[in-house]
Amino acid sequence: MKKHREKRNILWGGSFLLLLMLILSACSSNGNASDVKEKENEKTAQSDVQAEESETTVQYTTITGEQVEIPADPKRVVYIGQTTGDFLAMDIPLVGNNLPQDPASYYGDKLEGIVDIGNPASLETILTLKPDLIINVYYKADPNLNEELSKIATTIPFNPALPYAERIKEMGNILSKQEEVTKIIAKFETQSKEMFDKLQLAEGETATVFYQLGKILYVMGDRNFGAIIYGENGFAVPPAVQKNIIDVEGVSFLEVSEEVLPEFSGDHLFVIVQEDEESEAEADRLLQSPVWGTLPAVKKGNVYVVPNEWNTDNLLALEQLYKKLPEWMHKQ
C-alpha cells in the first residue's frame, strides 16, 4: 500500500514538472511574439518618419556643387540680396531681407511685415526670425558668412546677376515652384513682344544704355535694364558693346570717356542717372557737351533719361517696365 502511494506521488510530481515547463514555454513564446511585434511597430514608425521627412525635404545641388537637403515648401525665408522684387512677385514667404533704405516706387506696400536684417546682415536678427531657409548672394564676398548662417538654417548660395529668366528658374528649383516659373516667363515674354511690336523697330535698330554715377560714365551690357531692351524682339546690340562687355566673361559694364561715345552709341540712347547731386550735375553737363551733340541719336531726338530705380530686371519692376518704356520713348 505504501509503495502504491509513493508511486502516485512520483507520477503527480512528474506531471507537475511537465505542466510547469509547458507554462514557462508558453510564456516565453508569448514574450518573444510580443518582442517581435514591438520591433515591427518600431520599424513601421521609423519608416513613417522617414517617409514624412522625404516628403518635406528635397535634395538640391547648389551653384558651388554642394548637395544639401532643403525644405520642399519653406514657410520662413530670409533673403540676403537685392533682387527682393522676385520673391515678392512670386509670393514667397519672406520674413527677413536687407531692405533698401530708399525703396523704389514699384515696391508699393509689399515690403511691409519684412524685417530689415541690416547690411551687412545681422546674424542675431536672423536667428530671432527662426527661418527654415536662408538664401545668400554674398557667399563669395564673405566665405565665412555661409558657414555661420548654416548654423541657423539651411543656407543656399545664390547668383542674382543672372538674367531674370535664368534667375527665377533657379529660384523655382530651390522653392519647388517650377510650374509657376514657367508661367511667369511665358507671361513676360508675351508682354515683351507686345511692347516691341508697339515700338515698331526696324531690323538691326540698336540702342545703348549709359549710366552716370558721380563723375564716372558707364556703358551697360545686357543685365538689369539692358536685359529688358536687348534680346528677342528687342533692340540690336551695338558692336562695341557686344565686343567689350557682353562677350567678356564677368563684365557687365564698362567705364568710358566722352571721346569714345561715338564708338558705343546706338540708334537710341537710354541715360540712367544715379539720384544724387553730383551724378545729376555730371549728367546735365554730359547732355550739353559738344561730343554728345554730335551723336546721330541725339540729333534725331532718340535720347531718354530713365530714373535709376528702373535699372533692374526683377519681376516686380517688370510688371510695370513693359508699360513705362514706350512712355519714355513717347510711343504709348
Coordinates of C-alpha atoms in Angstrom, one line a residue:
M1 CA 0.0 0.0 0.0
K2 CA 2.8 2.4 0.9
K3 CA 4.6 1.6 -2.3
H4 CA 1.5 2.4 -4.3
R5 CA 1.2 5.8 -2.7
E6 CA 4.8 6.6 -3.3
K7 CA 4.3 5.7 -7.0
R8 CA 1.3 8.0 -7.3
N9 CA 3.3 10.8 -5.7
I10 CA 6.1 10.3 -8.1
L11 CA 3.7 10.4 -11.1
W12 CA 2.0 13.6 -9.8
G13 CA 5.3 15.3 -9.2
G14 CA 6.4 14.4 -12.8
S15 CA 3.1 15.7 -14.2
F16 CA 3.5 18.9 -12.2
L17 CA 7.0 19.4 -13.6
L18 CA 5.8 18.8 -17.1
L19 CA 2.9 21.2 -16.6
L20 CA 5.3 23.9 -15.2
M21 CA 7.6 23.5 -18.2
L22 CA 4.7 23.9 -20.6
I23 CA 3.6 27.1 -18.9
L24 CA 7.1 28.6 -18.9
S25 CA 7.5 27.6 -22.5
A26 CA 4.2 29.3 -23.4
C27 CA 5.1 32.5 -21.5
S28 CA 8.5 32.5 -23.2
S29 CA 6.8 32.1 -26.6
N30 CA 4.3 34.9 -25.8
G31 CA 7.2 37.1 -24.7
N32 CA 9.1 36.5 -28.0
A33 CA 6.0 37.2 -30.0
S34 CA 5.4 40.4 -28.1
D35 CA 9.0 41.5 -28.7
V36 CA 8.8 40.8 -32.4
K37 CA 5.5 42.7 -32.7
E38 CA 7.1 45.7 -30.8
K39 CA 10.1 45.7 -33.1
E40 CA 7.8 45.6 -36.1
N41 CA 5.9 48.6 -34.7
E42 CA 9.2 50.4 -34.2
K43 CA 10.2 49.7 -37.8
T44 CA 6.9 50.9 -39.1
A45 CA 7.1 54.1 -37.1
Q46 CA 10.6 54.7 -38.3
S47 CA 9.5 54.2 -41.9
D48 CA 6.6 56.6 -41.4
V49 CA 9.1 59.3 -40.1
Q50 CA 11.5 58.7 -42.9
A51 CA 8.6 58.9 -45.4
E52 CA 7.4 62.1 -43.8
E53 CA 11.0 63.6 -43.9
S54 CA 11.4 62.7 -47.6
E55 CA 8.1 64.4 -48.4
T56 CA 9.1 67.6 -46.5
T57 CA 12.7 68.0 -47.8
V58 CA 14.3 67.7 -51.2
Q59 CA 17.8 67.3 -52.5
Y60 CA 19.3 70.3 -54.1
T61 CA 22.7 71.0 -55.7
T62 CA 24.0 74.5 -55.0
I63 CA 25.9 76.6 -57.5
T64 CA 29.0 75.7 -55.6
G65 CA 28.4 72.0 -56.2
E66 CA 27.3 71.1 -52.7
Q67 CA 24.5 68.6 -52.1
V68 CA 22.1 69.8 -49.4
E69 CA 18.6 68.9 -48.1
I70 CA 16.2 71.9 -48.2
P71 CA 12.6 72.3 -47.2
A72 CA 10.2 71.3 -50.0
D73 CA 7.8 74.1 -49.0
P74 CA 9.7 76.7 -46.9
K75 CA 7.5 78.9 -44.8
R76 CA 10.0 81.4 -43.4
V77 CA 12.6 82.5 -45.9
V78 CA 15.5 85.0 -45.3
Y79 CA 16.9 86.5 -48.4
I80 CA 20.3 88.3 -48.2
G81 CA 20.4 90.2 -51.5
Q82 CA 18.9 93.0 -53.7
T83 CA 16.6 91.3 -56.1
T84 CA 13.8 91.2 -53.5
G85 CA 11.2 92.0 -56.1
D86 CA 11.5 88.5 -57.5
F87 CA 10.4 87.0 -54.1
L88 CA 7.6 89.4 -53.7
A89 CA 6.2 88.9 -57.2
M90 CA 6.3 85.1 -56.6
D91 CA 4.6 85.3 -53.2
I92 CA 7.5 83.7 -51.4
P93 CA 7.1 83.9 -47.6
L94 CA 9.9 86.4 -47.0
V95 CA 10.4 87.1 -43.3
G96 CA 13.8 88.9 -43.5
N97 CA 15.9 90.9 -46.0
N98 CA 18.5 93.6 -46.1
L99 CA 15.8 96.1 -47.2
P100 CA 16.6 99.1 -49.4
Q101 CA 16.9 102.3 -47.5
D102 CA 15.1 104.2 -50.2
P103 CA 12.7 101.7 -51.7
A104 CA 11.8 102.0 -55.4
S105 CA 8.2 103.1 -56.2
Y106 CA 7.3 99.7 -57.7
Y107 CA 7.6 98.1 -54.2
G108 CA 4.5 99.9 -53.1
D109 CA 3.5 98.5 -49.7
K110 CA 4.8 95.0 -50.4
L111 CA 7.8 95.4 -48.0
E112 CA 5.6 95.7 -45.0
G113 CA 6.0 92.9 -42.5
I114 CA 9.5 92.0 -43.7
V115 CA 12.2 92.5 -41.0
D116 CA 15.3 94.5 -42.1
I117 CA 18.3 92.3 -41.2
G118 CA 20.7 95.1 -41.9
N119 CA 23.6 95.5 -44.4
P120 CA 25.9 93.6 -43.6
A121 CA 23.3 91.1 -42.3
S122 CA 23.0 90.7 -38.6
L123 CA 23.2 87.0 -37.5
E124 CA 21.5 87.9 -34.3
T125 CA 18.5 89.4 -36.1
I126 CA 18.3 86.4 -38.5
L127 CA 18.4 84.0 -35.6
T128 CA 15.3 85.7 -34.0
L129 CA 13.3 85.2 -37.2
K130 CA 13.6 81.4 -37.0
P131 CA 14.0 80.9 -40.8
D132 CA 13.7 77.4 -42.3
L133 CA 15.7 78.5 -45.4
I134 CA 18.3 81.3 -46.0
I135 CA 19.3 82.4 -49.5
N136 CA 22.6 84.3 -49.6
V137 CA 24.0 86.2 -52.6
Y138 CA 27.2 87.3 -50.7
Y139 CA 28.7 83.9 -50.4
K140 CA 31.8 84.9 -52.3
A141 CA 32.3 88.3 -50.6
D142 CA 32.3 86.7 -47.2
P143 CA 33.2 83.0 -47.3
N144 CA 32.7 82.6 -43.6
L145 CA 29.1 84.0 -43.7
N146 CA 27.6 80.9 -45.3
E147 CA 29.1 78.7 -42.5
E148 CA 27.7 81.0 -39.8
L149 CA 24.3 81.2 -41.5
S150 CA 24.2 77.4 -41.9
K151 CA 24.2 77.1 -38.1
I152 CA 20.9 78.9 -38.1
A153 CA 19.1 77.2 -41.0
T154 CA 19.9 75.5 -44.3
T155 CA 21.7 78.2 -46.4
I156 CA 21.8 78.4 -50.2
P157 CA 24.4 80.4 -52.1
F158 CA 22.7 82.3 -55.0
N159 CA 23.7 84.3 -58.0
P160 CA 21.4 87.4 -58.6
A161 CA 23.4 88.6 -61.6
L162 CA 21.8 86.1 -64.0
P163 CA 19.2 87.4 -66.5
Y164 CA 15.8 87.3 -64.9
A165 CA 14.6 84.1 -66.8
E166 CA 17.6 82.1 -65.6
R167 CA 17.5 83.6 -62.1
I168 CA 13.9 82.7 -61.4
K169 CA 14.3 79.3 -62.9
E170 CA 16.9 78.7 -60.2
M171 CA 14.5 80.1 -57.7
G172 CA 11.9 77.7 -58.9
N173 CA 14.3 74.8 -58.4
I174 CA 15.1 76.0 -54.8
L175 CA 11.5 76.7 -53.8
S176 CA 9.7 73.9 -55.8
K177 CA 7.9 76.4 -58.0
Q178 CA 8.9 75.1 -61.4
E179 CA 5.5 75.2 -62.9
E180 CA 4.8 78.7 -61.6
V181 CA 8.1 79.9 -63.1
T182 CA 7.3 78.5 -66.5
K183 CA 4.0 80.5 -66.5
I184 CA 5.8 83.7 -65.3
I185 CA 8.4 83.5 -68.0
A186 CA 5.7 82.9 -70.7
K187 CA 3.8 85.9 -69.4
F188 CA 6.7 88.3 -69.6
E189 CA 7.8 87.0 -73.0
T190 CA 4.3 87.9 -74.2
Q191 CA 4.5 91.3 -72.7
S192 CA 7.9 92.0 -74.1
K193 CA 6.8 91.0 -77.6
E194 CA 3.7 93.2 -77.3
M195 CA 5.8 96.2 -76.2
F196 CA 8.3 95.9 -79.0
D197 CA 5.5 95.4 -81.5
K198 CA 4.2 98.7 -80.3
L199 CA 7.7 100.3 -80.8
Q200 CA 7.9 99.0 -84.4
L201 CA 11.7 98.8 -84.5
A202 CA 13.4 98.4 -87.8
E203 CA 15.6 95.4 -88.3
G204 CA 19.0 95.9 -86.7
E205 CA 18.0 99.1 -84.9
T206 CA 20.4 99.5 -82.0
A207 CA 20.3 101.0 -78.5
T208 CA 22.9 101.8 -75.8
V209 CA 22.4 102.2 -72.1
F210 CA 24.6 104.7 -70.3
Y211 CA 24.9 105.0 -66.5
Q212 CA 26.0 108.2 -64.8
L213 CA 27.5 107.5 -61.3
G214 CA 29.1 110.6 -59.8
K215 CA 31.7 111.8 -62.3
I216 CA 32.1 108.4 -64.0
L217 CA 30.1 107.4 -67.0
Y218 CA 29.5 103.7 -67.8
V219 CA 28.2 101.7 -70.7
M220 CA 25.9 98.9 -69.6
G221 CA 25.7 95.4 -71.0
D222 CA 22.7 93.0 -71.2
R223 CA 22.0 92.9 -67.4
N224 CA 19.4 94.8 -65.4
F225 CA 17.8 97.5 -67.7
G226 CA 19.8 96.1 -70.6
A227 CA 18.1 92.7 -70.2
I228 CA 14.8 94.5 -71.0
I229 CA 15.8 96.3 -74.2
Y230 CA 18.0 93.6 -75.8
G231 CA 17.2 90.1 -76.8
E232 CA 14.5 88.5 -78.9
N233 CA 12.2 91.2 -80.4
G234 CA 14.3 93.9 -78.8
F235 CA 16.9 96.3 -79.9
A236 CA 20.1 95.1 -81.5
V237 CA 23.4 95.4 -79.5
P238 CA 26.0 97.9 -80.9
P239 CA 29.1 96.0 -81.9
A240 CA 31.3 97.8 -79.4
V241 CA 29.0 96.9 -76.6
Q242 CA 28.9 93.3 -77.7
K243 CA 32.7 93.0 -78.1
N244 CA 33.8 94.9 -75.0
I245 CA 31.1 93.9 -72.5
I246 CA 28.8 91.1 -73.4
D247 CA 31.4 88.8 -74.9
V248 CA 33.8 89.3 -72.0
E249 CA 33.2 86.9 -69.2
G250 CA 32.4 88.5 -65.8
V251 CA 32.0 92.0 -67.3
S252 CA 28.5 93.7 -67.0
F253 CA 29.5 97.3 -67.6
L254 CA 32.5 99.4 -68.7
E255 CA 33.8 102.9 -67.8
V256 CA 34.0 105.1 -70.8
S257 CA 35.3 108.6 -71.6
E258 CA 33.4 111.2 -73.7
E259 CA 35.9 110.7 -76.6
V260 CA 34.7 107.1 -77.3
L261 CA 31.0 107.9 -77.1
P262 CA 30.5 107.7 -80.9
E263 CA 32.0 104.2 -80.9
F264 CA 29.5 102.8 -78.3
S265 CA 26.4 104.9 -79.2
G266 CA 23.5 103.2 -80.9
D267 CA 20.4 104.5 -82.7
H268 CA 18.7 105.1 -79.3
L269 CA 20.3 106.2 -76.1
F270 CA 19.0 105.5 -72.6
V271 CA 20.7 107.5 -69.9
I272 CA 20.3 106.3 -66.3
V273 CA 21.3 108.8 -63.6
Q274 CA 22.1 107.9 -60.0
E275 CA 19.9 110.1 -57.8
D276 CA 22.4 112.4 -56.1
E277 CA 23.6 115.9 -56.8
E278 CA 27.0 115.1 -58.2
S279 CA 25.6 112.4 -60.6
E280 CA 22.8 114.7 -61.8
A281 CA 25.1 117.6 -62.3
E282 CA 27.5 115.5 -64.4
A283 CA 24.6 114.1 -66.4
D284 CA 23.4 117.6 -67.2
R285 CA 27.0 118.6 -68.3
L286 CA 27.2 115.4 -70.5
L287 CA 23.9 116.1 -72.2
Q288 CA 25.1 119.7 -73.0
S289 CA 28.6 118.7 -74.1
P290 CA 29.8 119.2 -77.8
V291 CA 30.7 115.5 -78.3
W292 CA 27.2 114.4 -77.1
G293 CA 25.6 116.8 -79.5
T294 CA 27.4 115.2 -82.5
L295 CA 25.8 111.8 -81.9
P296 CA 23.3 110.7 -84.5
A297 CA 20.8 109.5 -81.9
V298 CA 20.9 112.9 -80.2
K299 CA 20.3 114.7 -83.5
K300 CA 17.3 112.6 -84.1
G301 CA 15.9 113.2 -80.6
N302 CA 16.3 109.5 -79.6
V303 CA 17.6 110.2 -76.1
Y304 CA 15.6 109.0 -73.0
V305 CA 16.6 109.7 -69.4
V306 CA 15.5 106.8 -67.2
P307 CA 15.1 107.1 -63.4
N308 CA 17.7 105.0 -61.6
E309 CA 15.2 102.9 -59.7
W310 CA 14.3 101.2 -63.0
N311 CA 17.8 99.9 -63.7
T312 CA 16.7 96.4 -62.8
D313 CA 15.0 93.3 -64.2
N314 CA 13.4 92.0 -61.0
L315 CA 9.9 90.6 -61.5
L316 CA 8.1 93.3 -59.5
A317 CA 9.7 96.0 -61.7
L318 CA 9.0 94.1 -64.9
E319 CA 5.3 94.2 -64.1
Q320 CA 5.5 97.9 -64.9
L321 CA 8.6 98.3 -67.0
Y322 CA 7.0 97.0 -70.2
K323 CA 4.4 99.8 -69.9
K324 CA 6.8 102.5 -68.9
L325 CA 9.4 102.1 -71.6
P326 CA 7.1 103.1 -74.5
E327 CA 6.0 106.1 -72.4
W328 CA 9.6 107.2 -72.0
M329 CA 10.1 106.9 -75.8
H330 CA 6.8 108.8 -76.3
K331 CA 5.3 105.8 -78.2
Q332 CA 2.4 104.9 -75.8

